[in-house]
PDB file of C-alpha atoms in Angstrom:
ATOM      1  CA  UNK A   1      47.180  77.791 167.963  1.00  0.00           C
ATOM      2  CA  UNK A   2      44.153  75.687 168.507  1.00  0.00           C
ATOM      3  CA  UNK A   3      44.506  73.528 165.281  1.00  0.00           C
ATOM      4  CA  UNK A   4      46.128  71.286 167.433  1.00  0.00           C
ATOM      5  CA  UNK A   5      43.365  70.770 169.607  1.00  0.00           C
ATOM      6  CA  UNK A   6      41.048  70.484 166.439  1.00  0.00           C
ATOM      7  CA  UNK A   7      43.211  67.803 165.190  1.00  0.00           C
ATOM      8  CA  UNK A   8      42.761  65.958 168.284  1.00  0.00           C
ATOM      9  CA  UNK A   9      39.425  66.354 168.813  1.00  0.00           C
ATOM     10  CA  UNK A  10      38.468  65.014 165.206  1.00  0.00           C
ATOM     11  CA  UNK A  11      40.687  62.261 165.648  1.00  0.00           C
ATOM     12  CA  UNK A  12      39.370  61.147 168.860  1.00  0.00           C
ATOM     13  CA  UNK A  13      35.779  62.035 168.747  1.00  0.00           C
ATOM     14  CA  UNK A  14      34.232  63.210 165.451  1.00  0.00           C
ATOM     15  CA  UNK A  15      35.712  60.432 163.679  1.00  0.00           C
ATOM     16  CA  UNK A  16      34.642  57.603 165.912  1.00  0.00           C
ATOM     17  CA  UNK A  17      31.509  59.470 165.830  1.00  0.00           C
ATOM     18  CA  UNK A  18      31.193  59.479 162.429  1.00  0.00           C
ATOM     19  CA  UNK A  19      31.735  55.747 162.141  1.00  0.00           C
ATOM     20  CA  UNK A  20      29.601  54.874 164.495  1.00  0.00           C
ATOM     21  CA  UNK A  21      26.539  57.236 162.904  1.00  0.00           C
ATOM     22  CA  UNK A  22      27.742  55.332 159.575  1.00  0.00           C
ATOM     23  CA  UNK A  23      27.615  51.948 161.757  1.00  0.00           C
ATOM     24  CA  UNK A  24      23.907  52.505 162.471  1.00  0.00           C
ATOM     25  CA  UNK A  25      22.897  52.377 158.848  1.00  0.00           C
ATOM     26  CA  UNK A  26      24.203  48.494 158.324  1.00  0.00           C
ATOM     27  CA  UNK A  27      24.518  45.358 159.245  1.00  0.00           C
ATOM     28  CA  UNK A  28      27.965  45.042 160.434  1.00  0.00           C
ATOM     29  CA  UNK A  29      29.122  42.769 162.998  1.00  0.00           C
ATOM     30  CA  UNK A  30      31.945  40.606 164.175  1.00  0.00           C
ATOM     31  CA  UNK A  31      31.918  38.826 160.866  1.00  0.00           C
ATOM     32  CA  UNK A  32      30.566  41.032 157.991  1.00  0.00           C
ATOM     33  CA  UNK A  33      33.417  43.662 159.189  1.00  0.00           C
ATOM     34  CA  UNK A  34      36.345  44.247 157.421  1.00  0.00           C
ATOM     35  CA  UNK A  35      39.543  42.294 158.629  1.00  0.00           C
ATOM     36  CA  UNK A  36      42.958  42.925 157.705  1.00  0.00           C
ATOM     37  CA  UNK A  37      44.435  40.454 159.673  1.00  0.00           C
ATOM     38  CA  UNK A  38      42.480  37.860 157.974  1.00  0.00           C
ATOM     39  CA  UNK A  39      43.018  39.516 154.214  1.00  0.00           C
ATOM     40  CA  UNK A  40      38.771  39.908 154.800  1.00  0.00           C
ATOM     41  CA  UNK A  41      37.047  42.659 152.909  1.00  0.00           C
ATOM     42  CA  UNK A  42      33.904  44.323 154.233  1.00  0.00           C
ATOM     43  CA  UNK A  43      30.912  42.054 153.198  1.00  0.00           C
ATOM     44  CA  UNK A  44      28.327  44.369 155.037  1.00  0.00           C
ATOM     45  CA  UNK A  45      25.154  45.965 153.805  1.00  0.00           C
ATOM     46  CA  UNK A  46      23.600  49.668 154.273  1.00  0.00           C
ATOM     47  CA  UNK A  47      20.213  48.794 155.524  1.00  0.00           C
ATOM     48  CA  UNK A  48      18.697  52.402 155.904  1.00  0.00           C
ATOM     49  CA  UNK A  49      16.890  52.736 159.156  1.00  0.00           C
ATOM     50  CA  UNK A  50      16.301  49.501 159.559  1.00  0.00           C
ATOM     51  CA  UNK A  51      17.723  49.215 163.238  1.00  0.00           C
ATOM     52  CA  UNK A  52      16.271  51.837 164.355  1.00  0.00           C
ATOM     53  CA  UNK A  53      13.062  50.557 163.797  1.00  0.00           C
ATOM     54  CA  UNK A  54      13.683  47.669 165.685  1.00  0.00           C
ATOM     55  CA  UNK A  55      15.023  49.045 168.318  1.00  0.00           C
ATOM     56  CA  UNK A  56      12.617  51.768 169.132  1.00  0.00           C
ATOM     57  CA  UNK A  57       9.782  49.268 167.951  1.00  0.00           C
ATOM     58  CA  UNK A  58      10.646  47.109 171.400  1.00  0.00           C
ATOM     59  CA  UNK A  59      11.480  44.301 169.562  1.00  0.00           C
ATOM     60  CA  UNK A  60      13.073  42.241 172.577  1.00  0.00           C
ATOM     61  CA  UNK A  61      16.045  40.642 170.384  1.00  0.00           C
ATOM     62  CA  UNK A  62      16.913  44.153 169.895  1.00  0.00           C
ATOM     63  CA  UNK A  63      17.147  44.634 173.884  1.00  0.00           C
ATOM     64  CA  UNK A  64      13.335  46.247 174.394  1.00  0.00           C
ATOM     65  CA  UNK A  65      14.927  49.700 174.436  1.00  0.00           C
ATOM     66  CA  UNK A  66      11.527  50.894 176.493  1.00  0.00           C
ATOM     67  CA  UNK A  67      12.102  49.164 178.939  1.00  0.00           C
ATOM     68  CA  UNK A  68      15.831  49.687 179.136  1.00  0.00           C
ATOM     69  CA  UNK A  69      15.099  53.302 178.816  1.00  0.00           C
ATOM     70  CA  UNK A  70      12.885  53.314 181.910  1.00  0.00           C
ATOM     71  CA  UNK A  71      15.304  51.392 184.112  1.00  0.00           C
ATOM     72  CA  UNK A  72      17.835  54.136 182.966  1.00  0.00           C
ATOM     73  CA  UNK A  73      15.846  57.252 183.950  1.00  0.00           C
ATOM     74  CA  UNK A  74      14.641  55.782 187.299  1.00  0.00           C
ATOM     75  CA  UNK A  75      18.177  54.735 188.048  1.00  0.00           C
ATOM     76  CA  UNK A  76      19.649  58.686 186.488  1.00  0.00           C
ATOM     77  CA  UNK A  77      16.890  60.007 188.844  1.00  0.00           C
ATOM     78  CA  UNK A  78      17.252  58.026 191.936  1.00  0.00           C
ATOM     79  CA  UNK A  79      21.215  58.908 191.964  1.00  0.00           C
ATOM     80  CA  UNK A  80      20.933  62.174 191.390  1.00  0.00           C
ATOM     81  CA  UNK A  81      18.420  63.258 193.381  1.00  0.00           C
ATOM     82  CA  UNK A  82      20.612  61.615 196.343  1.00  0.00           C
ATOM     83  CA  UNK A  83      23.418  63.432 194.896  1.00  0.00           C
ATOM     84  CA  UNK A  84      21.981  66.537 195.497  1.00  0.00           C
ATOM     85  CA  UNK A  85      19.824  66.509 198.232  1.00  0.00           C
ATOM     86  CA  UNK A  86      22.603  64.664 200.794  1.00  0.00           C
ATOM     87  CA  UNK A  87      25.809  66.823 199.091  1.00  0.00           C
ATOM     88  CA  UNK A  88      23.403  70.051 199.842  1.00  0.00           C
ATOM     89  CA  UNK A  89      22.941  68.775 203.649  1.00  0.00           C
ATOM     90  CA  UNK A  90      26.456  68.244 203.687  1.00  0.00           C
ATOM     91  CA  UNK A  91      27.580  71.616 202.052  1.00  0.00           C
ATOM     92  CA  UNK A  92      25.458  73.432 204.615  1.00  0.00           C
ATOM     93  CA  UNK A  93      26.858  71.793 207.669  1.00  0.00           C
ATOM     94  CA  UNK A  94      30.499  71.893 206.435  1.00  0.00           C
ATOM     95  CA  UNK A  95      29.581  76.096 205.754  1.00  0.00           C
ATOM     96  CA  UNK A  96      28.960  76.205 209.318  1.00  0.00           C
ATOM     97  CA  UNK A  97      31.735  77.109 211.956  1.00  0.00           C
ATOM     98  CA  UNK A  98      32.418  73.883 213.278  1.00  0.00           C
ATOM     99  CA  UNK A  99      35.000  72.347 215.324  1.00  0.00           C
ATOM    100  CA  UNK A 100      37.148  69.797 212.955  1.00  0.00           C
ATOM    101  CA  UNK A 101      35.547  71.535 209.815  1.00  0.00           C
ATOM    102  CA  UNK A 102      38.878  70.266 207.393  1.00  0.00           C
ATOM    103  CA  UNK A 103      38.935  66.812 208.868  1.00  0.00           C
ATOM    104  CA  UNK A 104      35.128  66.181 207.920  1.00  0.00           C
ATOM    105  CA  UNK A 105      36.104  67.998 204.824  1.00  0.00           C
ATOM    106  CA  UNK A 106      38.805  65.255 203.602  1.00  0.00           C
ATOM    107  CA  UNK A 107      36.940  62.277 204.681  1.00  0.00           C
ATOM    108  CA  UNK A 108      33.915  63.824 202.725  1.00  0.00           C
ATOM    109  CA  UNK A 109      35.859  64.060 199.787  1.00  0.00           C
ATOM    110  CA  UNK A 110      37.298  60.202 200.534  1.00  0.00           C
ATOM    111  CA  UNK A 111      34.953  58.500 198.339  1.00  0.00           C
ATOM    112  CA  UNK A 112      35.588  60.850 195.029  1.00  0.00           C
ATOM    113  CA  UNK A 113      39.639  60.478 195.594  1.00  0.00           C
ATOM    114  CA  UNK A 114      39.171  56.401 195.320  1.00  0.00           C
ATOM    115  CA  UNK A 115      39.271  54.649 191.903  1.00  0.00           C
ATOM    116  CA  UNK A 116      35.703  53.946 190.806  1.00  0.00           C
ATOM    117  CA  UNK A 117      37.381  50.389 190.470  1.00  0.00           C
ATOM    118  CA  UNK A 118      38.196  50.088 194.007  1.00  0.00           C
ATOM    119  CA  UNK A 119      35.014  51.231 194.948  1.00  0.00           C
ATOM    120  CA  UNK A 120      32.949  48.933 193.047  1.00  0.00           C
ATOM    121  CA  UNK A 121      35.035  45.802 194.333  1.00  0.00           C
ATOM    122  CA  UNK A 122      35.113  46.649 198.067  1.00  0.00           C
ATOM    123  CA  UNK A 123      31.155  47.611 197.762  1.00  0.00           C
ATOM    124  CA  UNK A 124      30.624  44.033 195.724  1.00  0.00           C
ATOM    125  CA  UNK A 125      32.283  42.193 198.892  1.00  0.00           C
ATOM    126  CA  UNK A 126      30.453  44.370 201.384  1.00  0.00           C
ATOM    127  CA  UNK A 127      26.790  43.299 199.459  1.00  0.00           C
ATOM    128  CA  UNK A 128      27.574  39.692 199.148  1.00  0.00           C
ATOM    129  CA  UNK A 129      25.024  37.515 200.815  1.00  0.00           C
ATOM    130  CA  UNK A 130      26.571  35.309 202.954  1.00  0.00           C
ATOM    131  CA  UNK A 131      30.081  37.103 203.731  1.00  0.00           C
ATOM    132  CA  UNK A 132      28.886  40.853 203.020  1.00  0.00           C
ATOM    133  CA  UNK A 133      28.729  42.847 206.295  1.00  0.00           C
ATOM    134  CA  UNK A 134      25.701  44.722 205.298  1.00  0.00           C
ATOM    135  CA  UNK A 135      24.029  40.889 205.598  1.00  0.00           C
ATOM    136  CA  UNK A 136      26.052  40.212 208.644  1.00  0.00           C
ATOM    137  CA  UNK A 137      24.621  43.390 210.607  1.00  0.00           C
ATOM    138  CA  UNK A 138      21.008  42.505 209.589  1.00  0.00           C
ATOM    139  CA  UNK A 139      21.151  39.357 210.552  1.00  0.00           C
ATOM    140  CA  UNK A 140      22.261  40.726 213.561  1.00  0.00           C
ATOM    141  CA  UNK A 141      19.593  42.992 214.241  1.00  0.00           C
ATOM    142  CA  UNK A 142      17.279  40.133 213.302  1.00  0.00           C
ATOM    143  CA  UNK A 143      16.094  41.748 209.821  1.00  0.00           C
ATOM    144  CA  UNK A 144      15.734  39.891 206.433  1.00  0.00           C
ATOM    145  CA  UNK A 145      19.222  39.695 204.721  1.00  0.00           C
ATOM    146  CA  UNK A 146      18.337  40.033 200.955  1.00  0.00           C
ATOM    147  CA  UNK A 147      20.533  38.531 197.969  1.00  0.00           C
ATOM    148  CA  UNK A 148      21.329  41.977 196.797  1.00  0.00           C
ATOM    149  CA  UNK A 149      23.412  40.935 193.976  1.00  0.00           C
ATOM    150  CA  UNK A 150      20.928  38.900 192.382  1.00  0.00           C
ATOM    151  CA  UNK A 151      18.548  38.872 189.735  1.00  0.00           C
ATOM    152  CA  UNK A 152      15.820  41.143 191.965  1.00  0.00           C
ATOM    153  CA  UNK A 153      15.463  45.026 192.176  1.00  0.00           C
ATOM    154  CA  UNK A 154      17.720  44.678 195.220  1.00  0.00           C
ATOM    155  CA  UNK A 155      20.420  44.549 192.828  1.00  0.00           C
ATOM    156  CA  UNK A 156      19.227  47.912 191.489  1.00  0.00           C
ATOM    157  CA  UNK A 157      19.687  49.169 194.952  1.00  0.00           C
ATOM    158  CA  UNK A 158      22.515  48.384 195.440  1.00  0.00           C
ATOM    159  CA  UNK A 159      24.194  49.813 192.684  1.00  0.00           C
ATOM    160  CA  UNK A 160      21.975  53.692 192.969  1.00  0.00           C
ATOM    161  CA  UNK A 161      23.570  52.910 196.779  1.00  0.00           C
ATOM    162  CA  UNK A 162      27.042  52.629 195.203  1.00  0.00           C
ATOM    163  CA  UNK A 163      26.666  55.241 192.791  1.00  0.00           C
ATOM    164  CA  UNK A 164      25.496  57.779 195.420  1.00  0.00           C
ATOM    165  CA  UNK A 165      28.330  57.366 197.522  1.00  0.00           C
ATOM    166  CA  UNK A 166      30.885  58.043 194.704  1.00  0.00           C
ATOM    167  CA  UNK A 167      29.143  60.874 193.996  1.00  0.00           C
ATOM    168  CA  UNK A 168      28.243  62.875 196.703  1.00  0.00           C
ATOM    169  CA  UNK A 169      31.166  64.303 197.314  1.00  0.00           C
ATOM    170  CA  UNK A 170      31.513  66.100 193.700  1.00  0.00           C
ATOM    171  CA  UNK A 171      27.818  67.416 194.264  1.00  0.00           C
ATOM    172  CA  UNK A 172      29.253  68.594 197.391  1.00  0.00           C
ATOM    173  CA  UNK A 173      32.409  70.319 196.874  1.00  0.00           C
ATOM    174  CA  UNK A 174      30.432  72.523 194.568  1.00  0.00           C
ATOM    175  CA  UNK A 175      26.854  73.282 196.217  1.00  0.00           C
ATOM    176  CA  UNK A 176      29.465  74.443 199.272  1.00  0.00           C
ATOM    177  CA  UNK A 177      31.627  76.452 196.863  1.00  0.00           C
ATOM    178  CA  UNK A 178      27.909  78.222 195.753  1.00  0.00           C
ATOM    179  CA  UNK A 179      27.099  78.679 198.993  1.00  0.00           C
ATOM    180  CA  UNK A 180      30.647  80.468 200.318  1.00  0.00           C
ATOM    181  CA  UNK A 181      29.576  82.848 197.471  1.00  0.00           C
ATOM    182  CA  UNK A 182      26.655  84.276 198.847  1.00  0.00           C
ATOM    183  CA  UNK A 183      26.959  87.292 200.714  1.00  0.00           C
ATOM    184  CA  UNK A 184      26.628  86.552 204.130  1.00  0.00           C
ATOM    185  CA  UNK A 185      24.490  90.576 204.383  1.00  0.00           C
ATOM    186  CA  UNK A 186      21.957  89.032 202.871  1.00  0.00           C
ATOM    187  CA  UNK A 187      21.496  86.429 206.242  1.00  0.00           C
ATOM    188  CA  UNK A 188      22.109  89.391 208.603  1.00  0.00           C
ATOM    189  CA  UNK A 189      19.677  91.252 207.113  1.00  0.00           C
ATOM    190  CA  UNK A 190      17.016  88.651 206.844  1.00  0.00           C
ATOM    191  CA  UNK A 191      17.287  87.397 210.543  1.00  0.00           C
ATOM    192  CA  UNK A 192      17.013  91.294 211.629  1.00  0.00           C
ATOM    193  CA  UNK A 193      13.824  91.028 209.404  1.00  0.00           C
ATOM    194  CA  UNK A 194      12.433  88.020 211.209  1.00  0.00           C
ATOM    195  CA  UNK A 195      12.540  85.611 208.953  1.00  0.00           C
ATOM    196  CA  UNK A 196      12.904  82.049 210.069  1.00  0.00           C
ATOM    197  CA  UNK A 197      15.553  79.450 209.380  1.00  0.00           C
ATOM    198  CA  UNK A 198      13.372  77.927 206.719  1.00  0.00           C
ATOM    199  CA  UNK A 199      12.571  81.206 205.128  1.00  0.00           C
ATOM    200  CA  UNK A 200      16.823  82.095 204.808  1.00  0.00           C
ATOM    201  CA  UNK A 201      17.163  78.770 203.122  1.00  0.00           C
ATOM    202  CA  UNK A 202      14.431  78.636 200.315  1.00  0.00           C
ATOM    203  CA  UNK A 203      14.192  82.837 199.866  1.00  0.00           C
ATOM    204  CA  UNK A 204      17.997  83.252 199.875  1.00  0.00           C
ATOM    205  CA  UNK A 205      20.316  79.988 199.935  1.00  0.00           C
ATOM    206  CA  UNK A 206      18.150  77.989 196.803  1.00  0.00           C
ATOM    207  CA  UNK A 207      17.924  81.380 194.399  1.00  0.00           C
ATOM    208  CA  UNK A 208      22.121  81.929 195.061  1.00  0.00           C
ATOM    209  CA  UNK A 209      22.695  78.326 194.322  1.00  0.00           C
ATOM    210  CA  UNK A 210      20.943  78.192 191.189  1.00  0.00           C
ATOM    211  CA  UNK A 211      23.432  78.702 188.603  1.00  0.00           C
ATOM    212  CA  UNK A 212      26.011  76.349 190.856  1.00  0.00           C
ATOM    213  CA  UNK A 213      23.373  73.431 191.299  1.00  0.00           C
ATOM    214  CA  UNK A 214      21.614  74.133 187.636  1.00  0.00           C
ATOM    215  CA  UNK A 215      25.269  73.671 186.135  1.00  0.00           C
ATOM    216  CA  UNK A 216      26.325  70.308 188.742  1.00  0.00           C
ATOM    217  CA  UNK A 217      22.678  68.744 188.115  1.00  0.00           C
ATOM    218  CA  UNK A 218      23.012  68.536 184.421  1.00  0.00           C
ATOM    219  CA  UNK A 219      26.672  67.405 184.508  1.00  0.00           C
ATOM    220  CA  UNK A 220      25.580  64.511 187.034  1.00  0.00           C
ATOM    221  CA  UNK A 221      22.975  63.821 184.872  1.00  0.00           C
ATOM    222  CA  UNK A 222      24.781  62.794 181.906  1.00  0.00           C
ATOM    223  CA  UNK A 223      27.676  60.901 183.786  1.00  0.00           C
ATOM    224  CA  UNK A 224      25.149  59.242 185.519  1.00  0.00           C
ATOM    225  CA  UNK A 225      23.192  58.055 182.404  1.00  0.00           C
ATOM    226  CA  UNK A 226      26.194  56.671 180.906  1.00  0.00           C
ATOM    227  CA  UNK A 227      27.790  55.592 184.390  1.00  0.00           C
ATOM    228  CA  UNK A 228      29.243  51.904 183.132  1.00  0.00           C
ATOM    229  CA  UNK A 229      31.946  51.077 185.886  1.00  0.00           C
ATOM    230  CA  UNK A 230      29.966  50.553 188.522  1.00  0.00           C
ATOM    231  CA  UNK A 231      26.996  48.356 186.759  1.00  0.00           C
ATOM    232  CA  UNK A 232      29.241  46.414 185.139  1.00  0.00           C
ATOM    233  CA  UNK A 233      31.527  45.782 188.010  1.00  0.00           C
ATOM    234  CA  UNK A 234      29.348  45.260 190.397  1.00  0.00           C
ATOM    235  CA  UNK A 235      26.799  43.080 188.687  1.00  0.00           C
ATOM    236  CA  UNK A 236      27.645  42.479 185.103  1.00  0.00           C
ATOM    237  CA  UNK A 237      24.920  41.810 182.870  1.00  0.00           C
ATOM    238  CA  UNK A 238      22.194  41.094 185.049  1.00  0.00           C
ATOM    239  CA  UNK A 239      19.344  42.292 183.449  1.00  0.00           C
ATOM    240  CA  UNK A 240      17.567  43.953 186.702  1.00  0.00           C
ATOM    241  CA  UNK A 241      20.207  46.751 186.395  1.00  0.00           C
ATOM    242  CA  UNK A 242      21.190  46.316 182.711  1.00  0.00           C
ATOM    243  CA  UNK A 243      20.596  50.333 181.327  1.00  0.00           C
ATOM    244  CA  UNK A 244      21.233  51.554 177.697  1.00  0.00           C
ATOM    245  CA  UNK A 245      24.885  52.425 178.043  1.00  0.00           C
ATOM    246  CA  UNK A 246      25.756  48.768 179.700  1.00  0.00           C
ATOM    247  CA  UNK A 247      23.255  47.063 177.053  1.00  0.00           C
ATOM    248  CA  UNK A 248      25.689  48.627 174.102  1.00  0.00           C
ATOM    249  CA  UNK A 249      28.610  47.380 175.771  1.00  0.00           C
ATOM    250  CA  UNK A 250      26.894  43.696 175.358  1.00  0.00           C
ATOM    251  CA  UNK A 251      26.340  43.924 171.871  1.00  0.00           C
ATOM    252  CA  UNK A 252      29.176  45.257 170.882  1.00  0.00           C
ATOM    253  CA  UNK A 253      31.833  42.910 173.255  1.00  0.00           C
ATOM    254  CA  UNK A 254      29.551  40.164 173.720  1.00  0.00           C
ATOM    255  CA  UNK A 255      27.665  37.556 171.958  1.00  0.00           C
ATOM    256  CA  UNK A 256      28.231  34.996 169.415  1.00  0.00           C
ATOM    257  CA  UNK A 257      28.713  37.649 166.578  1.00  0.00           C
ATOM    258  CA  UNK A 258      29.441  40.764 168.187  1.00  0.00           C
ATOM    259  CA  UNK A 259      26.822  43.166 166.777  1.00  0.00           C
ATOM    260  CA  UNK A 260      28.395  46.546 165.506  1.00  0.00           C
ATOM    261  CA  UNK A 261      25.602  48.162 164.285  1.00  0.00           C
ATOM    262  CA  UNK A 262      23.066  47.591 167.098  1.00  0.00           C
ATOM    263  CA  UNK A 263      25.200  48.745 169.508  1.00  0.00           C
ATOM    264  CA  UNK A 264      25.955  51.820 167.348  1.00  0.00           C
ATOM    265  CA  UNK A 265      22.412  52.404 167.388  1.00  0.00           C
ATOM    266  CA  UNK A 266      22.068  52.307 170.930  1.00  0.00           C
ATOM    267  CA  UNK A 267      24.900  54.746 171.159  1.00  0.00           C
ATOM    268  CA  UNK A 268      23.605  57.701 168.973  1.00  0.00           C
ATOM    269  CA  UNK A 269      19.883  56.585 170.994  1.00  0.00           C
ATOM    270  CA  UNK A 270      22.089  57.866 174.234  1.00  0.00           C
ATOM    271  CA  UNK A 271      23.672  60.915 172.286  1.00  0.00           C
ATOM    272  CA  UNK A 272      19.793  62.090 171.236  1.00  0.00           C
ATOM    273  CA  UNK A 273      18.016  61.310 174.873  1.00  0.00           C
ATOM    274  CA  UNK A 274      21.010  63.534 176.176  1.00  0.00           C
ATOM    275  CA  UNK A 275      21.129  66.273 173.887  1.00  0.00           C
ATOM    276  CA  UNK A 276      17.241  66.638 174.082  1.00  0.00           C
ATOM    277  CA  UNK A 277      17.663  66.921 177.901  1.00  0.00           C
ATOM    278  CA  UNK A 278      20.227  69.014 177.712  1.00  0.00           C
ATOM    279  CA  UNK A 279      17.774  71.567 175.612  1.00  0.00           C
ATOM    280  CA  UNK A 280      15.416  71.214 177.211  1.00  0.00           C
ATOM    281  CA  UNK A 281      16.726  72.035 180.652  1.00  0.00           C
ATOM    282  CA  UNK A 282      18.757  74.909 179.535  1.00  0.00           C
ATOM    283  CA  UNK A 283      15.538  76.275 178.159  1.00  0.00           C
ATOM    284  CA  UNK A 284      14.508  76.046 181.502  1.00  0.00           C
ATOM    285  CA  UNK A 285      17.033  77.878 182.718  1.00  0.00           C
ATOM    286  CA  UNK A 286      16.692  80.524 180.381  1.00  0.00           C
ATOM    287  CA  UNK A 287      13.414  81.058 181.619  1.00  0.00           C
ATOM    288  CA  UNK A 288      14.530  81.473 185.213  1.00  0.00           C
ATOM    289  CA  UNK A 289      17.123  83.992 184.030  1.00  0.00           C
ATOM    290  CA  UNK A 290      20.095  82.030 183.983  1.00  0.00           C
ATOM    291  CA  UNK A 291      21.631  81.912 180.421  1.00  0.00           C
ATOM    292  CA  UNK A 292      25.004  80.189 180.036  1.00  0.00           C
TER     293      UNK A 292
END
């Protein structure tokens, strides 16, 4: 019964993942790669670890992955430490009894229904510089209206702003999910105890979210890491917010002679900085007592 999915799987992952391991150990590109179309046999060569070396050398025709890498983490941890810290406020005044509770609820949850797409479009509009209400209100308060799109770290900005607002709502939906699973004797009996608002949340509200937000954080992690829709859309390939997974995309669509086998490189580059997070956190994990 599962061969089916097997077959699938291998012919929409493994395979392509197999190629592209292959790809990283040549010199293929638009041109050296074989064509039927064109009657063109493959005229590329197995060059060992060649690109890899140049690559993780910092050689900059090979995109100085460094660099590229830092950019990367520092925009993975700027989203989603927002995601979590404002979709945790959020979860614990939506777990509150509140008047209008399922209204807040479904506009919350807004920004996750909406096409990344959309998103990106109506956000590029909103940050232009001269039409962009975000500009138009700070002029109006009589505050510096950056160029937000351009080739500064505003641009950066702009896009962890983006990101954060498509993502909030996931983080969210599941911290308040965690939190409706707590038993609520545990708060009774602390507050008969004495202990303080502050004491409830970080003695009894963090340890019963751990599994929930351990399991969310490492998910947003790796979607945010390889988050392409709303780079690209919003800014293309500006450097200030080019990050590994937007940098393959350019080598392997872009260019003169679209290069195969540098973008595979940076590919299985992504695969290995993920997996070796994902170890390394679920290590930690382990550690705390929470094995999955």
């Amino acid at each position: 019964m599962v061969l089916p999915v097997v077959v699938v799987v291998a012919v929409l992952v493994l395979y392509p993942l197999a190629q592209g391991v292959f790809f990283t150990f040549t010199d293929v590109n638009e041109g050296t790669i074989a064509n039927p179309v064109l009657d063109r046999p493959a005229a590329y060569r197995v060059v060992g670890l060649a690109n890899y070396l140049h690559v993780l050398s910092g050689d900059p025709s090979f995109g100085a992955f460094w660099s590229t890498l830092v950019r990367t983490l520092v925009w993975t941890f700027g989203c989603v430490s927002c995601h979590f810290a404002i979709g945790l406020g959020l979860a614990l005044l939506l777990n509150r009894r509140v008047a209008g509770r399922a209204v807040y609820r479904v506009l919350l949850i807004l920004p996750w229904a909406v096409p990344a797409f959309i998103s990106a479009f109506a956000w590029k509009y909103m940050f232009n510089a001269q039409y962009g209400i975000i500009n138009q209100l700070l002029r109006a308060l009589g505050l510096p209206d950056p160029i937000w799109l351009g080739q500064s770290d505003w641009a950066l900005v702009a896009v962890v702003v983006v990101n954060v607002w498509l993502g909030v709502p996931f983080m969210m939906v599941a911290l308040l999910g965690g939190l409706q699973s707590i038993p609520g004797d545990l708060y009774e009996a602390a507050e008969v105890d004495g202990a303080s608002a502050w004491q409830r949340f970080r003695d009894i509200t963090l340890p019963g979210l751990r599994a929930v937000s351990g399991t969310v954080v490492l998910l947003g992690t790796i979607w945010t890491f390889n988050m392409f829709a709303v780079i690209y859309l919003i800014t293309g390939s500006n450097p200030n917010t080019r990050i590994l997974v937007t940098y393959a995309f350019e080598r392997f669509f872009s260019g003169a002679s679209r290069d195969y086998a540098v973008a595979s490189t940076y590919g299985v580059l992504i695969l290995s900085v993920l997996l070796v997070f994902a170890g390394v956190y679920r290590r930690a994990l382990r550690k705390q007592g929470e094995v999955w």
